[in-house]
PDB file of C-alpha atoms in Angstrom:
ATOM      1  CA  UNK A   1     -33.197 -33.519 -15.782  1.00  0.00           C
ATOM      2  CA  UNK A   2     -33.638 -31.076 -18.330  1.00  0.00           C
ATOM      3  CA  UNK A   3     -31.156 -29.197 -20.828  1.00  0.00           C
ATOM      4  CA  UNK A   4     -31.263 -25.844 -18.771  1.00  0.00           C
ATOM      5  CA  UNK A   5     -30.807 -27.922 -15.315  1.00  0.00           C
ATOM      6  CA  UNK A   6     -28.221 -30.290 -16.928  1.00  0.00           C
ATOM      7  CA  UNK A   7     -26.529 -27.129 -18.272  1.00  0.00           C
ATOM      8  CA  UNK A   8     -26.603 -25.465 -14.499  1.00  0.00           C
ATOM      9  CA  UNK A   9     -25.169 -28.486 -13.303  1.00  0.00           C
ATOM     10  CA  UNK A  10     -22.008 -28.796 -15.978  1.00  0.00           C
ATOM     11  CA  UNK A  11     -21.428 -24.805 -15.219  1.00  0.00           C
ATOM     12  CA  UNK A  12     -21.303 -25.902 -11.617  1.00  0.00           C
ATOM     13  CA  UNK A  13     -19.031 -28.707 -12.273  1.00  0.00           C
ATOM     14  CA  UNK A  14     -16.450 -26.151 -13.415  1.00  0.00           C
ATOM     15  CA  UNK A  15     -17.070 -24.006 -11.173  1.00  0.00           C
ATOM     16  CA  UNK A  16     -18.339 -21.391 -13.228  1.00  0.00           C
ATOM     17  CA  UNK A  17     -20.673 -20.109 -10.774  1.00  0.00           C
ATOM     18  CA  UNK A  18     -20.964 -16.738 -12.454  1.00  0.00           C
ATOM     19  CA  UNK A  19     -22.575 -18.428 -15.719  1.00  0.00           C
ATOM     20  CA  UNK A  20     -24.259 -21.129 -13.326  1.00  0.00           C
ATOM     21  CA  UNK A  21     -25.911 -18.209 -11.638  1.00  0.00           C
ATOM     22  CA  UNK A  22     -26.497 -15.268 -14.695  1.00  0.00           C
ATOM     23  CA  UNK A  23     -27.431 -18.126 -17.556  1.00  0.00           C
ATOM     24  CA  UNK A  24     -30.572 -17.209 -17.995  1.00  0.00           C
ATOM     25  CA  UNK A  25     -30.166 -12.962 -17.932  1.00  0.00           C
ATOM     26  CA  UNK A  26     -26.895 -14.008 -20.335  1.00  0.00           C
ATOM     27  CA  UNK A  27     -28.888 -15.917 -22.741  1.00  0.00           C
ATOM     28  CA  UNK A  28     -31.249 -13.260 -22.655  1.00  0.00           C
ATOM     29  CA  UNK A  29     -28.890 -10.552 -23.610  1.00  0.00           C
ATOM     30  CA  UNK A  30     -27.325 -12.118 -26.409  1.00  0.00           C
ATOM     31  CA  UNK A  31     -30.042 -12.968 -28.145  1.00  0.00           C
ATOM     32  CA  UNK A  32     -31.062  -9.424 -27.916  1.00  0.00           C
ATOM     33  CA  UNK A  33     -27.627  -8.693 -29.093  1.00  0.00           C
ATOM     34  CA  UNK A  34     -28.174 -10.920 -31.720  1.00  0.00           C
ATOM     35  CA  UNK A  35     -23.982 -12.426 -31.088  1.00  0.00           C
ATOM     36  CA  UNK A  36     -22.673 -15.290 -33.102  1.00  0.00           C
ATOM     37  CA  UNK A  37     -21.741 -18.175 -30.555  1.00  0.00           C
ATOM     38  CA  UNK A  38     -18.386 -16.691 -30.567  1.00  0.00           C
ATOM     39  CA  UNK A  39     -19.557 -13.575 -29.593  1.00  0.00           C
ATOM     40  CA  UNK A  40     -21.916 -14.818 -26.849  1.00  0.00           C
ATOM     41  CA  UNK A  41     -18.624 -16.963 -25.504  1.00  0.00           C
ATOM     42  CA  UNK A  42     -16.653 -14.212 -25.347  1.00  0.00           C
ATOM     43  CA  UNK A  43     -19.323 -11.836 -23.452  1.00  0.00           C
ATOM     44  CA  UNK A  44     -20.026 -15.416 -21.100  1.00  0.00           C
ATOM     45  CA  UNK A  45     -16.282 -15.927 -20.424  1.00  0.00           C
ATOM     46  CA  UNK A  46     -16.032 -11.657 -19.612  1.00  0.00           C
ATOM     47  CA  UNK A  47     -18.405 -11.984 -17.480  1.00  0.00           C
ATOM     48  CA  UNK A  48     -16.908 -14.798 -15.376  1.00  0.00           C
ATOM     49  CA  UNK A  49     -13.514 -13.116 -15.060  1.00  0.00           C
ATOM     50  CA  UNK A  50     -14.581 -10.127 -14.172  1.00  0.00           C
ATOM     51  CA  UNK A  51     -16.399 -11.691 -11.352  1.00  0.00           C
ATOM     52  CA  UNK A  52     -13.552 -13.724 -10.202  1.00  0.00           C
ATOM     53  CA  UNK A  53     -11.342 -10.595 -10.548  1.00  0.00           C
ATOM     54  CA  UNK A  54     -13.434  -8.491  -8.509  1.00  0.00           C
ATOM     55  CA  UNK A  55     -13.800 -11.275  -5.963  1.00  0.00           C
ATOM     56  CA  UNK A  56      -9.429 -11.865  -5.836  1.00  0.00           C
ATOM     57  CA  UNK A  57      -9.416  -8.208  -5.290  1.00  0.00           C
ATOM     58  CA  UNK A  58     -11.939  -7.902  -2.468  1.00  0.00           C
ATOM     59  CA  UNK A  59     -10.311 -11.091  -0.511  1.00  0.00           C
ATOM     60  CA  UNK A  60      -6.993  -9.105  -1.179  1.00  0.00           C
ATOM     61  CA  UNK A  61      -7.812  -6.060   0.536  1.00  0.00           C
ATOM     62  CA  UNK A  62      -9.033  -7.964   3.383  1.00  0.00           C
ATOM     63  CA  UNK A  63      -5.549  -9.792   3.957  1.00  0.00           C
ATOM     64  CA  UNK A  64      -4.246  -6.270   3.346  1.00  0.00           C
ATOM     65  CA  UNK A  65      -5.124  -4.908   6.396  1.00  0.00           C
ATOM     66  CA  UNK A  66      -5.628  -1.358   4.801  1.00  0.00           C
ATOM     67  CA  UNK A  67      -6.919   1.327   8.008  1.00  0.00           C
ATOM     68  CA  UNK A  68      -8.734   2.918   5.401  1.00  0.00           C
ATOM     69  CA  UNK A  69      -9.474   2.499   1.069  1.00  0.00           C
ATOM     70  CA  UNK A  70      -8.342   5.610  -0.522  1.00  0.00           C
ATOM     71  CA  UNK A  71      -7.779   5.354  -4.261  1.00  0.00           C
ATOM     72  CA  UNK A  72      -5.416   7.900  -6.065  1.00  0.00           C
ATOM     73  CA  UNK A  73      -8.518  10.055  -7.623  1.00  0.00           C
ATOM     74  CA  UNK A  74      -9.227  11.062  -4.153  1.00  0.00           C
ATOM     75  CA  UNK A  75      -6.389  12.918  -3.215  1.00  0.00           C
ATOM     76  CA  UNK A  76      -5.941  16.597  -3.681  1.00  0.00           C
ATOM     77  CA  UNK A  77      -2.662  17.255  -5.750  1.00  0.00           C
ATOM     78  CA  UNK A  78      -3.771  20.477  -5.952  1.00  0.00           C
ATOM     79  CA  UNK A  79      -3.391  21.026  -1.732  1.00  0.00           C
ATOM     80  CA  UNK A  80       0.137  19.669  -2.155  1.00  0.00           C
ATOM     81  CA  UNK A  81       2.222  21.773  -5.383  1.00  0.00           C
ATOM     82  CA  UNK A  82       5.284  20.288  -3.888  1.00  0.00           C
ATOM     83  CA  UNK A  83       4.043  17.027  -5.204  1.00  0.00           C
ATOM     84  CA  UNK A  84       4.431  15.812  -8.721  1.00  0.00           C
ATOM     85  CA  UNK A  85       1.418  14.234 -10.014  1.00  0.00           C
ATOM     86  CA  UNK A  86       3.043  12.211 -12.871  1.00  0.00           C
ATOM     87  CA  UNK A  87       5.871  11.014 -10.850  1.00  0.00           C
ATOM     88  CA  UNK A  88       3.287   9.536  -8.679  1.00  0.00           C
ATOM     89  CA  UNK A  89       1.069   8.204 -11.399  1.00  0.00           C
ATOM     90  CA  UNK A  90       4.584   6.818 -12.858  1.00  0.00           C
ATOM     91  CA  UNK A  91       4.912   4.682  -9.807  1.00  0.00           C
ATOM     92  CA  UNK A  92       1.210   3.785  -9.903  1.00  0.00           C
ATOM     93  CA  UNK A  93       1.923   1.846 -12.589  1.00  0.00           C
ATOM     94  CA  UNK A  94       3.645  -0.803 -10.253  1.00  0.00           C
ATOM     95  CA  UNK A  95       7.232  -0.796 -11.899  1.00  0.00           C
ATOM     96  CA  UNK A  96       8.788  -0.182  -8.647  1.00  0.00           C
ATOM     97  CA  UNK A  97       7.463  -3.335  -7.818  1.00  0.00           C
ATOM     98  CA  UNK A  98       8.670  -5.229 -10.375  1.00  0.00           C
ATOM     99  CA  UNK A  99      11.996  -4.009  -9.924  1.00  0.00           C
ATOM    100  CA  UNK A 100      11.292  -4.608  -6.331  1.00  0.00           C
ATOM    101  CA  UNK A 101      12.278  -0.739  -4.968  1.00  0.00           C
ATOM    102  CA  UNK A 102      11.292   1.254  -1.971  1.00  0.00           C
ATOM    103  CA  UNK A 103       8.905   4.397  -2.320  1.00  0.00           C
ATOM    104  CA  UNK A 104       9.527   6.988   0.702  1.00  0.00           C
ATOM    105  CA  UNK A 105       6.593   9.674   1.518  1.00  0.00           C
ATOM    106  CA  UNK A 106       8.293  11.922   3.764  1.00  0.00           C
ATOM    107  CA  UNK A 107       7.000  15.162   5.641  1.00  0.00           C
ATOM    108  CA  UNK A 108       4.970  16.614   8.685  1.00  0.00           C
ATOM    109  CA  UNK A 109       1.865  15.084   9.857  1.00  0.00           C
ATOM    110  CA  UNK A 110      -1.591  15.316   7.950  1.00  0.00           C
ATOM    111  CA  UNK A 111      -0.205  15.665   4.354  1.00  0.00           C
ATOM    112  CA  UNK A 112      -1.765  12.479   2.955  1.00  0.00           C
ATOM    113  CA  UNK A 113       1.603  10.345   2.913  1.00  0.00           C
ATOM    114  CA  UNK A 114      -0.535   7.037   4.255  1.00  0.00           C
ATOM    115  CA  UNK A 115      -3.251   8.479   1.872  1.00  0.00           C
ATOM    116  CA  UNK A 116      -0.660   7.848  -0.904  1.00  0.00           C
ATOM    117  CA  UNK A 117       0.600   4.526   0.060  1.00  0.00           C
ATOM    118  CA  UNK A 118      -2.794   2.790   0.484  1.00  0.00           C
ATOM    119  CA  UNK A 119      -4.374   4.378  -2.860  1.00  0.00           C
ATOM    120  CA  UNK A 120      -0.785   2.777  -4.203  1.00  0.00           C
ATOM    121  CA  UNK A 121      -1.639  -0.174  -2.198  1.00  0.00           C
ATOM    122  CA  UNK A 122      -4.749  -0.365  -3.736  1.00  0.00           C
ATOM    123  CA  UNK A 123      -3.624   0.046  -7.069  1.00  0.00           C
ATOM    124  CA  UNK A 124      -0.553  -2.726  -6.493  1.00  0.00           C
ATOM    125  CA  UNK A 125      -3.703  -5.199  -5.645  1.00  0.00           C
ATOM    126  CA  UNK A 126      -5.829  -4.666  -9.001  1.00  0.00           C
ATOM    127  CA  UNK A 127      -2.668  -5.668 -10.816  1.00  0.00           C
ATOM    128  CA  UNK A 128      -2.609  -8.994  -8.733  1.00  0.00           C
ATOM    129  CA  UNK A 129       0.186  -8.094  -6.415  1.00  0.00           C
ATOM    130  CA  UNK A 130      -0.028  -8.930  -2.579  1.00  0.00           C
ATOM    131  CA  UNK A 131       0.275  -6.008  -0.447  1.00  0.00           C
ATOM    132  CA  UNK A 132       0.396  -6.161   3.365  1.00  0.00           C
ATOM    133  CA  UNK A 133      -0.240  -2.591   5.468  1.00  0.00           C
ATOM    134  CA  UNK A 134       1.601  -2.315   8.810  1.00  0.00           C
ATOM    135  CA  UNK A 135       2.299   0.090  11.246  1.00  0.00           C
ATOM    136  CA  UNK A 136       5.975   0.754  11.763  1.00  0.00           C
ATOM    137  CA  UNK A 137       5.132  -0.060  15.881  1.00  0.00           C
ATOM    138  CA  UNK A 138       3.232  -3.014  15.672  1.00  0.00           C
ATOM    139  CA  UNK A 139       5.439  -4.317  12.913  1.00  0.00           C
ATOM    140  CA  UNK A 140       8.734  -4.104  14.760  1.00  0.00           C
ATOM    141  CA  UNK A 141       6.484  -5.106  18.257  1.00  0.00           C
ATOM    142  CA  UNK A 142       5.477  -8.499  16.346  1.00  0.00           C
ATOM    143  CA  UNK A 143       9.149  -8.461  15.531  1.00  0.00           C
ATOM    144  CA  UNK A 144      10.231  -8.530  18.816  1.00  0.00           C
ATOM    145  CA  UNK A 145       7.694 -10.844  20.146  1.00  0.00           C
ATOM    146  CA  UNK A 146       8.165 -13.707  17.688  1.00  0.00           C
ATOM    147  CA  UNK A 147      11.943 -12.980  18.369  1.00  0.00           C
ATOM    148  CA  UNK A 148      11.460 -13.791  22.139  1.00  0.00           C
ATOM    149  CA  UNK A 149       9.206 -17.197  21.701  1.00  0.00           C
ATOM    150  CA  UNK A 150      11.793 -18.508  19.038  1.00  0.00           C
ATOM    151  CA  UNK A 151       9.817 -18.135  16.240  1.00  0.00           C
ATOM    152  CA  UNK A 152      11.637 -14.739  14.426  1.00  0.00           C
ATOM    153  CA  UNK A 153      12.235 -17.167  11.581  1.00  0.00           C
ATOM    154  CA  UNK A 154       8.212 -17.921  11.022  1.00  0.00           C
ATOM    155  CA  UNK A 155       7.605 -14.186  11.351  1.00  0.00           C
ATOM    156  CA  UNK A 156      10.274 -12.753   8.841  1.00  0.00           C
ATOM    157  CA  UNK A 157       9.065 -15.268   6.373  1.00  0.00           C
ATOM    158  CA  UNK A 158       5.959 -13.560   6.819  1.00  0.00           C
ATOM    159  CA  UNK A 159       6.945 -10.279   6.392  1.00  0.00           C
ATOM    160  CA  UNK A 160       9.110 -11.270   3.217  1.00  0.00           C
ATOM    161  CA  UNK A 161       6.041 -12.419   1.539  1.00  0.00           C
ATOM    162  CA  UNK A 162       3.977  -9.913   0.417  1.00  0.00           C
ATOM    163  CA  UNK A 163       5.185  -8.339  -3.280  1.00  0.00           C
ATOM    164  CA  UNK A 164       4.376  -4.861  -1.536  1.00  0.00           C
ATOM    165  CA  UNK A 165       5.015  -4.264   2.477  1.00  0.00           C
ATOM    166  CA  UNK A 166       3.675  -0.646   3.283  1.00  0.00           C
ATOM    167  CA  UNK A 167       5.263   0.467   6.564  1.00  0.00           C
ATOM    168  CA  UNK A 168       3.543   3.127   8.072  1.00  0.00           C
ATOM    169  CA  UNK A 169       4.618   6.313   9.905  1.00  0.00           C
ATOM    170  CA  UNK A 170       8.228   4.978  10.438  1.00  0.00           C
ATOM    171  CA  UNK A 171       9.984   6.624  13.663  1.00  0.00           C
ATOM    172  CA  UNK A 172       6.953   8.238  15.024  1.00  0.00           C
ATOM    173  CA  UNK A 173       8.295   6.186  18.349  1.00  0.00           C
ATOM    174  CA  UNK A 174      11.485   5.112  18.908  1.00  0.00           C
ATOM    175  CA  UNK A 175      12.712   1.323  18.521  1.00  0.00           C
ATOM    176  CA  UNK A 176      13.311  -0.971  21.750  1.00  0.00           C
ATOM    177  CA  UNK A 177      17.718  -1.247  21.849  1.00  0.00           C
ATOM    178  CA  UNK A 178      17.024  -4.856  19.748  1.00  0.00           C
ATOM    179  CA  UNK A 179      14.438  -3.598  17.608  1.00  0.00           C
ATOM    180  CA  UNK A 180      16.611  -1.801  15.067  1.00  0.00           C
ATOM    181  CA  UNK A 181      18.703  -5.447  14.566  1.00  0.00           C
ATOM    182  CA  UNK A 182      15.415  -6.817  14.291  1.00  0.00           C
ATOM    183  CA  UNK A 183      13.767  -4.362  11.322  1.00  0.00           C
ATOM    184  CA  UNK A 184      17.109  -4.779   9.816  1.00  0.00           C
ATOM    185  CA  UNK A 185      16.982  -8.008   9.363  1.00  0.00           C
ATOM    186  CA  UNK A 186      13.555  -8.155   7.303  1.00  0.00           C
ATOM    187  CA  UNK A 187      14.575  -4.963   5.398  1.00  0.00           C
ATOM    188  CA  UNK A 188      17.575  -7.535   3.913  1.00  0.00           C
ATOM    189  CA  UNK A 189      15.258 -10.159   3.605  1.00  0.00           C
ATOM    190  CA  UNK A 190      13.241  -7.816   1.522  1.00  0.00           C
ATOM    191  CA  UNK A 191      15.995  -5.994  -0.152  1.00  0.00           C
ATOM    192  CA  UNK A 192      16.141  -5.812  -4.218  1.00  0.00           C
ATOM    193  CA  UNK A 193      13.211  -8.806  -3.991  1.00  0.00           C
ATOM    194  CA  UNK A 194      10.338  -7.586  -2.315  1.00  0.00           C
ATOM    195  CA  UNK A 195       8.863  -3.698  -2.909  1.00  0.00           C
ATOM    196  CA  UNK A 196       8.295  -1.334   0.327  1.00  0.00           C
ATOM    197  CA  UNK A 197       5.638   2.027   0.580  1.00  0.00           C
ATOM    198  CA  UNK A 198       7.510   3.546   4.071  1.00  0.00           C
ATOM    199  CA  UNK A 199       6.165   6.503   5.122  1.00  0.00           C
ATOM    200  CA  UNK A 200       7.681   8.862   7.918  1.00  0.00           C
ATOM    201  CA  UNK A 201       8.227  12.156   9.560  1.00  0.00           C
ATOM    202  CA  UNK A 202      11.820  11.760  10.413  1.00  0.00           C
ATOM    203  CA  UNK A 203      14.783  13.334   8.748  1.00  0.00           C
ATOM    204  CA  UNK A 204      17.936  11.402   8.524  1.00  0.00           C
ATOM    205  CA  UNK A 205      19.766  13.119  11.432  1.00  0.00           C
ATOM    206  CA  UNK A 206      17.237  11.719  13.543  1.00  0.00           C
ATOM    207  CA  UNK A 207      17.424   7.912  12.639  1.00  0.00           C
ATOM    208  CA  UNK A 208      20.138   7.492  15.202  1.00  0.00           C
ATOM    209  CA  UNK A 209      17.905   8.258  18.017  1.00  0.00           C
ATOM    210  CA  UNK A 210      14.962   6.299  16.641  1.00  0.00           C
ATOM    211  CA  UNK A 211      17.213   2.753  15.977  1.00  0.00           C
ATOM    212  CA  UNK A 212      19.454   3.091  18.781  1.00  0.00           C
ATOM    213  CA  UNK A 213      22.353   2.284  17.505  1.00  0.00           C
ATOM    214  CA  UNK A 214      24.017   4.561  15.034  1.00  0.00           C
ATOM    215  CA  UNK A 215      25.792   1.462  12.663  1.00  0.00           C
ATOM    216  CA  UNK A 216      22.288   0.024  12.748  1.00  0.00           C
ATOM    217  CA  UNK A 217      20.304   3.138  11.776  1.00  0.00           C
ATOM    218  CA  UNK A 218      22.910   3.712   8.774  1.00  0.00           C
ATOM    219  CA  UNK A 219      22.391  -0.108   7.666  1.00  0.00           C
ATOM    220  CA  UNK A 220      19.109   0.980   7.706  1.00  0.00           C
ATOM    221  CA  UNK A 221      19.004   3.560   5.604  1.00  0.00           C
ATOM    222  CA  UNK A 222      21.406   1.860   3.187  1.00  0.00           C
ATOM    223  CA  UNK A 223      18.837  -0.700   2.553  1.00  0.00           C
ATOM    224  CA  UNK A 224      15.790   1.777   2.328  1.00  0.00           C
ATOM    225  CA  UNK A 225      17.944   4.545   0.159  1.00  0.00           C
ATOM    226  CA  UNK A 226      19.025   2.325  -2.545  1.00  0.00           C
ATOM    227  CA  UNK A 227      17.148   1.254  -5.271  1.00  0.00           C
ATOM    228  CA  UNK A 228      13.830   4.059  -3.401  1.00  0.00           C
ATOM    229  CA  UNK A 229      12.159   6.735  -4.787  1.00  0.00           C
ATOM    230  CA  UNK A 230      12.066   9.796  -2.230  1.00  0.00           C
ATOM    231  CA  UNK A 231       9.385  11.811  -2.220  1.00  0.00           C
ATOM    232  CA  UNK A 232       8.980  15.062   0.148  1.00  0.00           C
ATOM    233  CA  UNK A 233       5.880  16.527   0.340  1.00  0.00           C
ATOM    234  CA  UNK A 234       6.180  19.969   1.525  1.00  0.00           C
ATOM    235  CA  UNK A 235       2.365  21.527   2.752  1.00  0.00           C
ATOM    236  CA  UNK A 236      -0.262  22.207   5.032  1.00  0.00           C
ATOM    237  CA  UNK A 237      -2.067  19.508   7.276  1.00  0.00           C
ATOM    238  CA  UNK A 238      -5.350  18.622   5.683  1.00  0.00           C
ATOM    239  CA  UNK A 239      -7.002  18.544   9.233  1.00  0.00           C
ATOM    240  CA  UNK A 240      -5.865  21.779  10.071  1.00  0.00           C
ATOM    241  CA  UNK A 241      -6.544  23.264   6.961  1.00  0.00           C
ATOM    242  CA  UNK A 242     -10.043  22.249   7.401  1.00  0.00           C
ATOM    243  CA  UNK A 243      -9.891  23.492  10.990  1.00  0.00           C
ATOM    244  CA  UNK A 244      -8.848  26.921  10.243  1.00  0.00           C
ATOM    245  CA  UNK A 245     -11.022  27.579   7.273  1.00  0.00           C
ATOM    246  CA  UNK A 246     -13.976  26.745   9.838  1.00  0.00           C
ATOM    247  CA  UNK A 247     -12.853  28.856  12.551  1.00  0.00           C
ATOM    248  CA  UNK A 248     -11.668  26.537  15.057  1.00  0.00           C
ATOM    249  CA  UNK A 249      -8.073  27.014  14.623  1.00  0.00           C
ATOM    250  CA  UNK A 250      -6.057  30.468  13.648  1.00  0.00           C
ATOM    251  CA  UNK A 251      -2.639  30.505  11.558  1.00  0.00           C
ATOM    252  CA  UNK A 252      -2.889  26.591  12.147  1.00  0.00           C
ATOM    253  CA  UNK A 253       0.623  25.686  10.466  1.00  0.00           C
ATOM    254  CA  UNK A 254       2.661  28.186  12.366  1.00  0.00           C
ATOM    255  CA  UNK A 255       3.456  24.818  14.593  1.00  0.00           C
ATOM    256  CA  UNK A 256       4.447  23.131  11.858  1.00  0.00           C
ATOM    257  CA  UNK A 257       7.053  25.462   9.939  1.00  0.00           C
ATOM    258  CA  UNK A 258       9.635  24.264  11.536  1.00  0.00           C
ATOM    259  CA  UNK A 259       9.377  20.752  10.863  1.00  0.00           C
ATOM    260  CA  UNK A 260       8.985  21.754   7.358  1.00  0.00           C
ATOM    261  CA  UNK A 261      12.339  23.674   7.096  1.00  0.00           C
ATOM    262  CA  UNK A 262      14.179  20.478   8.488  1.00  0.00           C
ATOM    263  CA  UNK A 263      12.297  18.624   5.882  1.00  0.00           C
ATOM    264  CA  UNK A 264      13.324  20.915   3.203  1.00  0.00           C
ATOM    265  CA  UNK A 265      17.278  20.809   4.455  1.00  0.00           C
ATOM    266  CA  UNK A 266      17.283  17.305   4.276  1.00  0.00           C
ATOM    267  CA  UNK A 267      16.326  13.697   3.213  1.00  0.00           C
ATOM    268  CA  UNK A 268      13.472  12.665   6.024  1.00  0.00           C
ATOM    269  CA  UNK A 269      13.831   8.806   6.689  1.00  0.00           C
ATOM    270  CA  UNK A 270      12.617   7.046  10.076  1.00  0.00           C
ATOM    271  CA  UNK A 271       4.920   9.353  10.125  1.00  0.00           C
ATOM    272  CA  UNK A 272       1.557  10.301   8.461  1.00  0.00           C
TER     273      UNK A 272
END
């Protein structure tokens, strides 16, 4: 065996498949470089993490489940004026998760509120957090379904893991009678531990009719309210925006306005 195969084979070894596959190109660029060993260690070991980071972050947005990537450069502040950019790059930071706090995105349909918690998502996973993304329905369905096989237990545990749970469009269907004791349940196994990205369409006169049970909905909204960031957003549907400015739809948020005066009257808890 010779010194450049017995070198592959340490690198592999330790697993430092990165160096074990780029030696030769490495070698190659620091001697053009002209680094000190130090130097060239340095660039090696850069080049190893940087793999491994990039290779942790795609595996995490698989388990993530995101419907989409959207990153935060992608979204049009300008389309939204209601919105304040630096509050939102404030949370992008991933404080709120360290404290382990709620974010609400609340208003109509088609503002970019799920747009918003993935690009959040995504920016919770490049920090090394774990982030799970669930529908609000097929959350409290898998809920209700581990509840009835006796394994509720199992399935909170699973929900409690994640350092970021985004719940999407919250209330855009009404819970089952049990389901509100049910989402209950994980929002206190989450509470002050765990961070949440909930977005909804609801405002908070409505959460009765979307738990089921009044004293639920306001245990609810106790858990979700403290410690939470709410953020309205207050604008026109990016679909139908893009409708009407092609012709296919005329004064396209006059459906809308009304939704967005409730929203504006008050806090909108319990879709994007």
């Amino acid at each position: 065996m010779d010194a450049h195969d017995y070198l592959t084979a340490l690198l592999n070894c330790l697993k430092l498949t990165v160096l074990r596959d780029q030696l030769d190109s490495l070698i190659d660029e620091a001697g053009r470089r002209d680094l000190t060993i130090r130097e060239a260690l340095t660039l090696f070991c850069e080049r190893e993490v940087a793999r491994r980071d990039q290779r942790r972050i795609d595996m995490s947005f698989g388990l993530a489940h995101f419907p989409f990537v959207r990153d935060l450069t992608g979204f049009d502040f300008g389309a939204q004026p209601s919105l304040d950019k630096a509050q939102i790059r404030e949370i992008a930071t991933g404080r709120f998760i360290a404290n382990g706090e709620a974010v609400l995105f609340l208003g109509p349909p088609g503002i970019g509120k799920t747009h918003l918690a993935v690009a959040l998502g995504r920016e919770a996973i490049v920090a090394a957090y774990s982030v799970l993304f669930k529908p609000a329905t097929t959350l409290v369905a898998q809920l209700a379904k581990a509840h009835g096989e006796g394994r509720l237990e199992e399935r909170l545990t699973h929900y409690a893991k994640p350092r970021v749970l985004i719940i999407d469009e919250l209330g855009y269907l009404p819970f089952e009678p049990d389901a509100g004791h049910l989402f209950f349940q994980l929002l206190s196994r989450r509470y002050e531990r765990g961070a949440m990205l909930v977005t909804s369409n609801r405002v908070v006169g409505e959460c009765g009719s979307v738990f089921g049970d009044p004293v639920v909905a306001t245990a609810i909204l106790d858990r979700l309210l403290h410690h939470s960031h709410v953020i309205t957003i207050r604008g026109d549907s990016y679909r139908l925006r893009e409708k009407r400015r092609s012709g296919l739809l005329q004064n396209a948020t006059a459906t809308l306005s009304q939704h967005q005066s409730d929203m504006a009257n008050g806090i909108g808890v319990c879709s994007s």
